[in-house]
Structure formats: C-alpha cells, structure tokens
Coordinates of C-alpha atoms and ligand atoms in Angstrom, one line a residue:
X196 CA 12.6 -50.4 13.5
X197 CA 16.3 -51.1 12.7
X198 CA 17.9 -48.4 10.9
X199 CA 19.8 -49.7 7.7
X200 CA 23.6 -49.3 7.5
X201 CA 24.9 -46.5 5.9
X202 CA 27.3 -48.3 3.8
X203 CA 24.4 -50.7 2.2
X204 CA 24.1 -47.6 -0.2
X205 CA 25.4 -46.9 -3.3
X206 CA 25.4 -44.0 -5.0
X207 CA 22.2 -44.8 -7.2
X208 CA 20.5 -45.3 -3.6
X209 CA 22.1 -42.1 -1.9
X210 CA 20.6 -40.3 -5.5
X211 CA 17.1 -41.8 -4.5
X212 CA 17.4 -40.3 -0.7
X213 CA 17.6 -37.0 -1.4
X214 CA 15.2 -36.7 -4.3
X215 CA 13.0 -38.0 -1.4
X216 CA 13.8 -35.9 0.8
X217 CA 13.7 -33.0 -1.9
X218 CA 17.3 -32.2 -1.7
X219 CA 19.8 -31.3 -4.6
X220 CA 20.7 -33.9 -6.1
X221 CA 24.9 -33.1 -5.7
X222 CA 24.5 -33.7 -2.1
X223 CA 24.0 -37.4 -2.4
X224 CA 27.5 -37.2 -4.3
X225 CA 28.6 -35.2 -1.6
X226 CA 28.0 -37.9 1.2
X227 CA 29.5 -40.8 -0.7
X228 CA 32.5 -39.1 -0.8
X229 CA 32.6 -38.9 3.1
X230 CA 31.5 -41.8 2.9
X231 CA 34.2 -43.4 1.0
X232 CA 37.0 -41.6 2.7
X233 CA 36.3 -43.5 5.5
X234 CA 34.4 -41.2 7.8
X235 CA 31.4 -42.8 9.9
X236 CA 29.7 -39.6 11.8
X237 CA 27.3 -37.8 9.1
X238 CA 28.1 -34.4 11.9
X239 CA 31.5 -34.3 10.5
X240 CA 30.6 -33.9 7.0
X241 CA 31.4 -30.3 6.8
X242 CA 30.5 -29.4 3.7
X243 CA 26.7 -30.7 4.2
X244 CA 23.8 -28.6 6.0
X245 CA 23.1 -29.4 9.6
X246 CA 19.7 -30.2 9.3
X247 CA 20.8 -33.0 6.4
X248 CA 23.4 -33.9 8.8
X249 CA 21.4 -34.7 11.5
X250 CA 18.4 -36.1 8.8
X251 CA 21.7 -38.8 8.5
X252 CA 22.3 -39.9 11.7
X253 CA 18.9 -40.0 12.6
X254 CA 17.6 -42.2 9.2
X255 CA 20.7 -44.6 9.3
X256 CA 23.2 -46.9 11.4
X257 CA 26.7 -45.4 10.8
X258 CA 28.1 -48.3 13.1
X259 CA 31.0 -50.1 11.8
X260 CA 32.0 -53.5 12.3
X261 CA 34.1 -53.3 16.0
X262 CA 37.8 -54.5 15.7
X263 CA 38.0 -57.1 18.2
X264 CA 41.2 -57.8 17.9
X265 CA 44.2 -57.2 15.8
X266 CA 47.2 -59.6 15.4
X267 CA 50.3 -58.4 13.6
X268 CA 52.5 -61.4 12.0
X269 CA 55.7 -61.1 11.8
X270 CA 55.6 -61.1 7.6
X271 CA 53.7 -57.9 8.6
X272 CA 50.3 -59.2 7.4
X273 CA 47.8 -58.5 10.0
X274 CA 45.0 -60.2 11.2
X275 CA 41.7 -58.9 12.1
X276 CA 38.7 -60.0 14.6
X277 CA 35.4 -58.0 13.7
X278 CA 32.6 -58.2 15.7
X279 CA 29.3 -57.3 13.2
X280 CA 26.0 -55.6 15.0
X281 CA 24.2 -59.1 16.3
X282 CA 27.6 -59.9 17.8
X283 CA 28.4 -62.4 15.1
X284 CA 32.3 -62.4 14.2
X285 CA 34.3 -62.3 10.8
X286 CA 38.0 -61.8 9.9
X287 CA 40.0 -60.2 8.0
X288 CA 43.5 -60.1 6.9
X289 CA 45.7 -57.1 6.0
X290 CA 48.9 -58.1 3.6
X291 CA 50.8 -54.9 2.6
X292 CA 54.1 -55.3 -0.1
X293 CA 56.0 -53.7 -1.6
X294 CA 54.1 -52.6 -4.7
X295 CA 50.7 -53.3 -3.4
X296 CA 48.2 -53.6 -0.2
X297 CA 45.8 -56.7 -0.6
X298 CA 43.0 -56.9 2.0
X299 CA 41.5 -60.2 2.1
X300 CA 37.7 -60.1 3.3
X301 CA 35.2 -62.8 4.4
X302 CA 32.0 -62.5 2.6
X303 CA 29.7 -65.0 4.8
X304 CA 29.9 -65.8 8.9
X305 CA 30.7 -69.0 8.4
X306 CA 30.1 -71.5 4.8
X307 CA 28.0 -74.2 3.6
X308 CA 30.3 -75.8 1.0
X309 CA 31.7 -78.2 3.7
X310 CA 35.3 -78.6 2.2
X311 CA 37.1 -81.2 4.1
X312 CA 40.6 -79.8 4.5
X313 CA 39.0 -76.0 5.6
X314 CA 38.3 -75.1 9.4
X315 CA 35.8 -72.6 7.8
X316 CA 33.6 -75.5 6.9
X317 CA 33.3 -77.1 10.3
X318 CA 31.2 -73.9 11.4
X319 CA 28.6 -74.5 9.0
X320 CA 26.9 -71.4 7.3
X321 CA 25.8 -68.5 10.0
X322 CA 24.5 -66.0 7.6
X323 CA 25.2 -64.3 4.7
X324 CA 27.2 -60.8 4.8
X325 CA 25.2 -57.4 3.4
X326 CA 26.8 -55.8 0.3
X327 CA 27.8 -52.8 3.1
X328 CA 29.0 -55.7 5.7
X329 CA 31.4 -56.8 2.9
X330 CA 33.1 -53.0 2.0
X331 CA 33.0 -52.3 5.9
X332 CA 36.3 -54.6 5.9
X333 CA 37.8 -52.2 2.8
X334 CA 36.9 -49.3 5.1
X335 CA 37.9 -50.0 8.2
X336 CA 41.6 -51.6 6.7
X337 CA 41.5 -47.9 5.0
X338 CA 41.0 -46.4 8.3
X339 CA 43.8 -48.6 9.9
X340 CA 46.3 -47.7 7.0
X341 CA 46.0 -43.7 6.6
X342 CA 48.1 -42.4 4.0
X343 CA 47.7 -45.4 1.9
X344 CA 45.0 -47.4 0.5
X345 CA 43.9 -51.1 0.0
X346 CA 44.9 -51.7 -3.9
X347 CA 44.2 -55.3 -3.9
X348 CA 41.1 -57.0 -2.6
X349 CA 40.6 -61.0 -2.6
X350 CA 37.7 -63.0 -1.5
X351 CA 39.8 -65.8 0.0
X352 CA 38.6 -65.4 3.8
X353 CA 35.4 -66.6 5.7
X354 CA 32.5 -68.3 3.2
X355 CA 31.8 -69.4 -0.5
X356 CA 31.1 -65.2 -2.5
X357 CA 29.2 -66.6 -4.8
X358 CA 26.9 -68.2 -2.1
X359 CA 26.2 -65.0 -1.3
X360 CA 25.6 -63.6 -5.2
X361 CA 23.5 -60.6 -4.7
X362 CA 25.5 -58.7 -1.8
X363 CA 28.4 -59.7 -3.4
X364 CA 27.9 -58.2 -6.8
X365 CA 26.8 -55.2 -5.5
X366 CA 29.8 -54.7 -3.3
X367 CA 32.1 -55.2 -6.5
X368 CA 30.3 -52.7 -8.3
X369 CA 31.0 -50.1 -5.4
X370 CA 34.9 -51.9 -4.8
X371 CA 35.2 -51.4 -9.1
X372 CA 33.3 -48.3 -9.9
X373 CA 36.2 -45.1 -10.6
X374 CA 32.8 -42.7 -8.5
X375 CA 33.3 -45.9 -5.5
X376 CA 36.3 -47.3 -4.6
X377 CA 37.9 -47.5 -7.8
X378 CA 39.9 -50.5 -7.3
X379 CA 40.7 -52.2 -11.2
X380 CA 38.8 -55.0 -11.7
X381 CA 41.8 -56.9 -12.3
X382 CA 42.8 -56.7 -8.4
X383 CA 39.7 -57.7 -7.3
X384 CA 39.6 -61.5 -7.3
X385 CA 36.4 -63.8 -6.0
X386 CA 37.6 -67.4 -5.1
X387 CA 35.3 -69.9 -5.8
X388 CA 34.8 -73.8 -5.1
X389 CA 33.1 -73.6 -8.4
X390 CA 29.3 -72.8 -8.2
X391 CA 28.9 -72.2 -12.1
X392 CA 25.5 -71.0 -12.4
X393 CA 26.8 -68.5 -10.4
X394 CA 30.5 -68.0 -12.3
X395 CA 28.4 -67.1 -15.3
X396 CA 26.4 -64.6 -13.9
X397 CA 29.4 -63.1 -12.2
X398 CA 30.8 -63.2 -15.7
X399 CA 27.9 -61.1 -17.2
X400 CA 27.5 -59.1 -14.4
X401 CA 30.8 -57.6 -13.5
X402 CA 33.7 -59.9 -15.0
X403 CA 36.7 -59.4 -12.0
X404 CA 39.5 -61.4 -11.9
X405 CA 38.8 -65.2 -10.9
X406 CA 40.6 -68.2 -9.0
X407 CA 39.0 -71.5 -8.5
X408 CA 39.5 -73.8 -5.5
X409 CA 40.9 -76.9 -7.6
X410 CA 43.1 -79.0 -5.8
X411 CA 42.9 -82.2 -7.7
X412 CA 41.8 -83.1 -10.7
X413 CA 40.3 -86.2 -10.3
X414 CA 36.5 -86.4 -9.9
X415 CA 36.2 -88.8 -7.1
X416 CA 38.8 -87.4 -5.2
X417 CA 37.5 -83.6 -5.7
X418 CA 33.8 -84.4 -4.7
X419 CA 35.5 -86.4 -1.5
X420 CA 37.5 -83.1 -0.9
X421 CA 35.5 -80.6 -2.0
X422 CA 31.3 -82.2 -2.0
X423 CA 30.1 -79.0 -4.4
X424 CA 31.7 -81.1 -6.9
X425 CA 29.6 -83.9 -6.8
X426 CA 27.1 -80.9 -8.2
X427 CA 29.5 -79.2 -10.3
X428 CA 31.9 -81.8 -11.9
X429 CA 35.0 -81.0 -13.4
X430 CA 33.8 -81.1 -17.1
X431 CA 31.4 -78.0 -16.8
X432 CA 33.6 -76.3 -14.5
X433 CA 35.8 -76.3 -17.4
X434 CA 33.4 -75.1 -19.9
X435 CA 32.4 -72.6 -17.3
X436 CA 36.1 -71.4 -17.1
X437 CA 36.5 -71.5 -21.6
X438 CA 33.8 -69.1 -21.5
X439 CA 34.9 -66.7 -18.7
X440 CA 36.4 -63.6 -19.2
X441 CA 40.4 -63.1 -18.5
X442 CA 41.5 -60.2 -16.6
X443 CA 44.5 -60.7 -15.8
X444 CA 47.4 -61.8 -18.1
X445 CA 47.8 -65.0 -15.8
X446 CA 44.1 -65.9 -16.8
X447 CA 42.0 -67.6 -14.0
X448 CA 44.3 -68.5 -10.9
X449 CA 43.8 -72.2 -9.9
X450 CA 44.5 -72.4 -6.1
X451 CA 45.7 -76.3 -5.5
X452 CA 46.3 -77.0 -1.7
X453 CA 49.1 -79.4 -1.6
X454 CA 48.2 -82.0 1.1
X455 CA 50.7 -84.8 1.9
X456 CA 50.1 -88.2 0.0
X457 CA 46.7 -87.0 -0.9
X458 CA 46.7 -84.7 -4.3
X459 CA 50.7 -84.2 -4.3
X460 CA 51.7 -87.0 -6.9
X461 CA 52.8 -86.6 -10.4
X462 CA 50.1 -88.6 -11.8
X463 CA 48.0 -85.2 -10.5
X464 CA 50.0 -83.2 -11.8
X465 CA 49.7 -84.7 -15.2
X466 CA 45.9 -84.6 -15.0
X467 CA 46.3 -81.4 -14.0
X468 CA 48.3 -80.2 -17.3
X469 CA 45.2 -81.9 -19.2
X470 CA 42.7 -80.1 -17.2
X471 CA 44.7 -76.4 -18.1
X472 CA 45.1 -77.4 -21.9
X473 CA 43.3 -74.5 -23.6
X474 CA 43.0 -72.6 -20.2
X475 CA 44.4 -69.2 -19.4
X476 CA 45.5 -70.4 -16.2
X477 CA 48.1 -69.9 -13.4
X478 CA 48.0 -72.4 -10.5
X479 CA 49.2 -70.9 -6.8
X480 CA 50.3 -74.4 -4.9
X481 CA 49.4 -73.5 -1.4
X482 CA 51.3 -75.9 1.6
X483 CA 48.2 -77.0 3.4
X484 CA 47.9 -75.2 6.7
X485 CA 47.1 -78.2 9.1
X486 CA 45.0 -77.5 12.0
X487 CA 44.6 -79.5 14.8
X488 CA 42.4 -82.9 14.9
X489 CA 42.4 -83.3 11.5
X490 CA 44.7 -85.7 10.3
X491 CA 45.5 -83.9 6.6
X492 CA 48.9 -82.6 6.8
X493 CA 51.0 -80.0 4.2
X494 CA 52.7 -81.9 1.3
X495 CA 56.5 -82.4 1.8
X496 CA 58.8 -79.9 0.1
X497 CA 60.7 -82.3 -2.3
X498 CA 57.1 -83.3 -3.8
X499 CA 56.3 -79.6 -4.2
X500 CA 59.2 -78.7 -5.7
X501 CA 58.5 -81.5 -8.6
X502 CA 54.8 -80.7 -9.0
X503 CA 55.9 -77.5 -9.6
X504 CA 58.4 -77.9 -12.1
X505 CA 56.5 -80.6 -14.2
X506 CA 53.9 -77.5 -14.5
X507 CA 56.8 -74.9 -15.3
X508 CA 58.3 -77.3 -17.5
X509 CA 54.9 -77.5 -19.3
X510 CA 54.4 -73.7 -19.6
X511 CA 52.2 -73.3 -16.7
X512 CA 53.2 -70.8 -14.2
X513 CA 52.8 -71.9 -10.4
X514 CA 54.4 -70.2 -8.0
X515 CA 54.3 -72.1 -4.4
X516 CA 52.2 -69.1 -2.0
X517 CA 53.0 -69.9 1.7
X518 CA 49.9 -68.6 3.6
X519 CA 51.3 -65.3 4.9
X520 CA 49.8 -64.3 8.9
X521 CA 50.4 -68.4 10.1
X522 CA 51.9 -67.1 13.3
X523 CA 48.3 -65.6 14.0
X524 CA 46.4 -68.3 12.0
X525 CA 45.7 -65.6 9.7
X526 CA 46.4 -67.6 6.8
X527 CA 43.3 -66.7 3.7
X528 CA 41.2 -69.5 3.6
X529 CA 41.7 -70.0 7.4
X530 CA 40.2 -67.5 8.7
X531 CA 38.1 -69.2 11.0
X532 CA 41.0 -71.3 12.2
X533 CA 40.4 -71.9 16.3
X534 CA 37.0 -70.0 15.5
X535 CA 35.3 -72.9 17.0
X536 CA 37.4 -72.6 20.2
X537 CA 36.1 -69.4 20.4
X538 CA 32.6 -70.1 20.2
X539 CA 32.2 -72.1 23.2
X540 CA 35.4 -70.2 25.1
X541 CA 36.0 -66.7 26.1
X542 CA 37.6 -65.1 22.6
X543 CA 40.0 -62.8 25.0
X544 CA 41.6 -65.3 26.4
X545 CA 42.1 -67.5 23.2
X546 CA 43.8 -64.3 21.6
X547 CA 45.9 -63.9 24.3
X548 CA 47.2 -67.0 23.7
X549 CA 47.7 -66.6 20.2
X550 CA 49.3 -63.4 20.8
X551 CA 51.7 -65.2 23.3
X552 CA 52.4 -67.7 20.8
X553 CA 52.9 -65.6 18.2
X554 CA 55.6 -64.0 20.3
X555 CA 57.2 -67.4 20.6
X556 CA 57.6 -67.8 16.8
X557 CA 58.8 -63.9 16.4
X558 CA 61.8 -65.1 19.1
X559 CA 62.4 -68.1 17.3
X560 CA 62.6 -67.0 13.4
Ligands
LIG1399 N1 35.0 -70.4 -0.6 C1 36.0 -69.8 -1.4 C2 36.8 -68.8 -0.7 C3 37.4 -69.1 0.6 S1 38.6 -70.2 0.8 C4 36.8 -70.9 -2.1 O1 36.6 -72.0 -1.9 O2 37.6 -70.5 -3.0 C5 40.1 -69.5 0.2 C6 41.2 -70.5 -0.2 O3 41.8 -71.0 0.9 C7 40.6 -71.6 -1.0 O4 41.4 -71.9 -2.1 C8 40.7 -72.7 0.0 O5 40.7 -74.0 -0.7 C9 41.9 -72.4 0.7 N2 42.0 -73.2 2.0 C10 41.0 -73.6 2.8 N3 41.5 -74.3 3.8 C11 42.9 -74.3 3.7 C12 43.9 -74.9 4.4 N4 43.7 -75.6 5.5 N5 45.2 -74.7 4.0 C13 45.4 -74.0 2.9 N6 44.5 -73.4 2.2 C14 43.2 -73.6 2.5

C-alpha cells in the first residue's frame, strides 16, 4: 500500500499518530518542527527515540518533489522544474527583493479553466495537487535559500487554487498558522479567475489576501477570454468581492493582462473605473507574455502608460508588473510555458536550450 506523504500532515494529524501509537503527546510537536525546518529523514531528528524514528520512515513517504531543473534569470528570480512521485511535473518560481522573498507555487498539474491567452490552459487539467504537494514547493525553496526564508507566497503558477479547494485550504492553514509556517495572511495571496462559490468559502474559512484574474471588463469579451465567466459574470463577481474580506491596505489586487488592441483601450479602462467604484482595489497591468503560435501579443507601451494614468488619475493605484524570470519563461502565470514541448520531447534537451538562450539575453542586456 502506498505510504502517505509526510508533509500531508498537520499538526492536528501528527497529534492523532502518536496518541495511536501511545506516545506523548509533545513528540508530535516535536516532529513538525523537523518537519518545518525543512528536514526530510525522520533518522535525523535527534531529539526523537530511535524506535519512533524508525516507526517514521517505515509508516510514511518522506520523498520530496525532485528539482528537475533550476533556471536562474538574470532579475535573479529563479525558476524551478519539479518532478512529483508519478513523474508528473510542476513549477515553481523563486523571486527574492530587497525587503522580501516571494515563492510562487502551482497548486494543480495542469488547469481546467481554459483561459485563452494562458499556455497553462492548453494542457488541460492533469490532477489536483495534495495539501503536502502544495507546501513541498515552500520547503524545498526553504531548503534552496538557507539562512533566509520564503516571506511571501502567491498562487499565481500552474492551475485554478480554488479548483482545488480542499488541499488548498488546508495548505494555507499550515502556510498561516504562527505553530506552521507562520507566513501573515496578508502575504499569502490565492489568484483566482473568479470561481465565487468558492471565494466565499475561502472567505469564511481562512480570509488571505486575494487578486482576481480580470482583464476586461466587458462581459462578452471576459467569457471570450476567460469562459469561467460565462458561469460567473461580472456582476456577482462584484458582489463576491463587496463582501470579501481586505487584508491588505491595497484591498483585492486585480491582475489585468494588457494584450495589444484587445482589452488595452480607454473605453476599458473607463469600464474598469466603474467596475472598482466601491472596491478596495489595486490593479497590477501585466504586459502579456506572448508565446509562440498564438497570435495575442503584449499591449504597446504608449497605451499602457495611458491606461495607467487614467486609473492613477482616478485614485486607483496600478502599478505596471513586468513578469519577472521571462529569460527562463518563468514568468507567474506561465509556468507551463513550452510545457507542451516537453511532453512529447525529451525535457533535458528543451532546458538546455532555454538555458542557452537565456545566456543569450544575459550577453545582450
Ligand atoms: N488560475 C489562477 C492562477 C494562475 S494564473 C488565476 O487565473 O488567477 C496567474 C496569473 O497569470 C493570472 O492573472 C493569469 O491571468 C496570468 N497569466 C496567464 N497567462 C498569462 C500570459 N500569457 N501573460 C501574462 N500573464 C498571464
């Protein structure tokens, strides 16, 4: 029978293992805390009897996720390839700063929600991550980091978190709680094409921060870009978002991929303004990443630069975030970029070429 991973437990569930196993009850405390510090091999947990220790490895799968590959940009993001246990493969992408490190994380193998201008989408949905498949990324970015620790985690890599509610919500309560991780829930954001039966029960069940996948706010032309709106229009989604909780003192975060000719106009930006009136909102304007056969491109600068002050002008913050890690297609959101390639070629030598080409750029910036 397959083993469950270690890092599917919480502490409620370590607690219930060794009151089976007729333990005290502070070693179950006592193994999170290896646990969270990053260390996979239950024989190095000193402080633990050897017959508990070897109870450990014996009862559970201390496997992490393998790094396939890892592609430093020269921003200094970095990108990673994991490989999960039934060979399946995820990414992830590391963006340290100055004041904080952000770790964005993938919380499906693929997604359903069949966005048109995301290379995500074209995989169609895999599987769902586990809760422990999800904080595997915070661990193994920890590991890869040493001295200092992921501050900042945002769901804005592979799939749709709130397909995926259960695991999802029982990741944030480990990422959130001060005995887990202890991240604030205010740097821990879940990006959302807007499933709302789903935003509310996030809501009531552990309110972290929030940023929608907007991008135009015309009906017709979201449910053309993004279909779950043809479920989810934009009226509830705006009722959804009244009623949601603000963490941060930006509100919700409205991401809004500028694509050339498409959503770029001031007409949308107008409609946009309506949408925010009453909203706590801050709206990133993301330069789409193009990738190759589609024939969407990024919006020109000129038309950026007066979407973005007809919001500023109109008190709405919206700072223009250039996808960092685009020398390695590690761009959030994009994180399955070339994925496809990979499925039907050998992965090794697609990196290779993106490490050569990523090379290239470095020489020419
Ligand atoms: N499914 C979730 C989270 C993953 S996508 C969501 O929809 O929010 C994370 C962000 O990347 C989203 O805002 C998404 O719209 C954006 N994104 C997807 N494809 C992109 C592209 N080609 N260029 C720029 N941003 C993109």
């Amino acid at each position: 029978m397959e083993r469950p991973f270690y890092l599917d437990l919480d502490l409620p569930l370590w607690y219930a293992w060794v009151q089976k196993h007729n333990l005290p009850k502070f070693i179950a405390k006592q193994i999170f805390d290896w646990v969270l510090k990053g260390e996979n091999d239950p024989c190095c947990f000193s402080n633990i009897p050897k017959n508990v220790r070897d109870l450990l490895s014996l009862e559970y799968d201390w496997d992490l996720p393998k790094i396939d590959t890892a592609l430093k940009s020269f921003d200094g993001s970095t990108k990673f390839l994991l490989t999960l246990k039934d060979q399946k493969v995820i990414e992830m992408v590391l963006m340290p700063s100055l004041d904080r490190v952000t770790l964005c994380v993938s919380s499906q193998v693929g997604c359903r929600m069949n966005c048109s201008f995301c290379q995500t989408a074209k995989m169609g949905l895999a599987r769902n991550m586990s809760a422990g498949e999800i904080l595997a990324q915070i661990v193994i970015a920890n590991r890869q980091l040493k001295e200092i620790k992921v501050t900042n985690v945002v769901f804005m890599g592979m799939g749709e978190p709130l397909d995926n509610l259960a695991p999802l919500i029982h990741a944030l309560k480990v990422m959130t709680d001060p005995c887990g991780f202890g991240l604030s829930k205010h740097r821990v954001t879940v990006s959302t094409s807007g499933l709302i039966p789903e935003i509310k029960l996030l809501a009531n069940e552990i309110a972290v921060s929030l940023a929608i996948s907007f991008h135009t706010p015309f009906e017709e032309e979201r449910s053309q870009l993004m279909p779950v709106n043809r479920k989810y229009p934009l009226e509830d989604l705006k009722k959804a978002l009244l009623e949601y909780p603000i963490q941060t003192r930006h509100g919700i975060t409205l991401e809004y991929v500028m694509i050339k000719g498409k959503n770029d106009s001031l007409r949308h930006a107008k409609a946009l303004v309506k949408f925010a009136h009453g909203l706590k909102v801050k709206v990133n304007l993301i330069p789409l990443n193009p990738h190759p056969g589609s024939p969407m491109e990024p919006a020109l600068e000129e038309n950026l630069k007066a979407f973005q002050s007809y919001l500023e002008e109109r008190s709405i913050s919206a700072p223009v975030r250039y996808s960092r890690g685009q020398d390695v297609s590690g761009a959030c959101g994009q994180l399955a970029v070339k994925r496809q390639d990979e499925l039907t070629q050998d992965p090794r030598v697609l990196w290779q070429k993106r490490r050569h080409d990523a090379r290239n750029l470095k020489t020419q910036s």
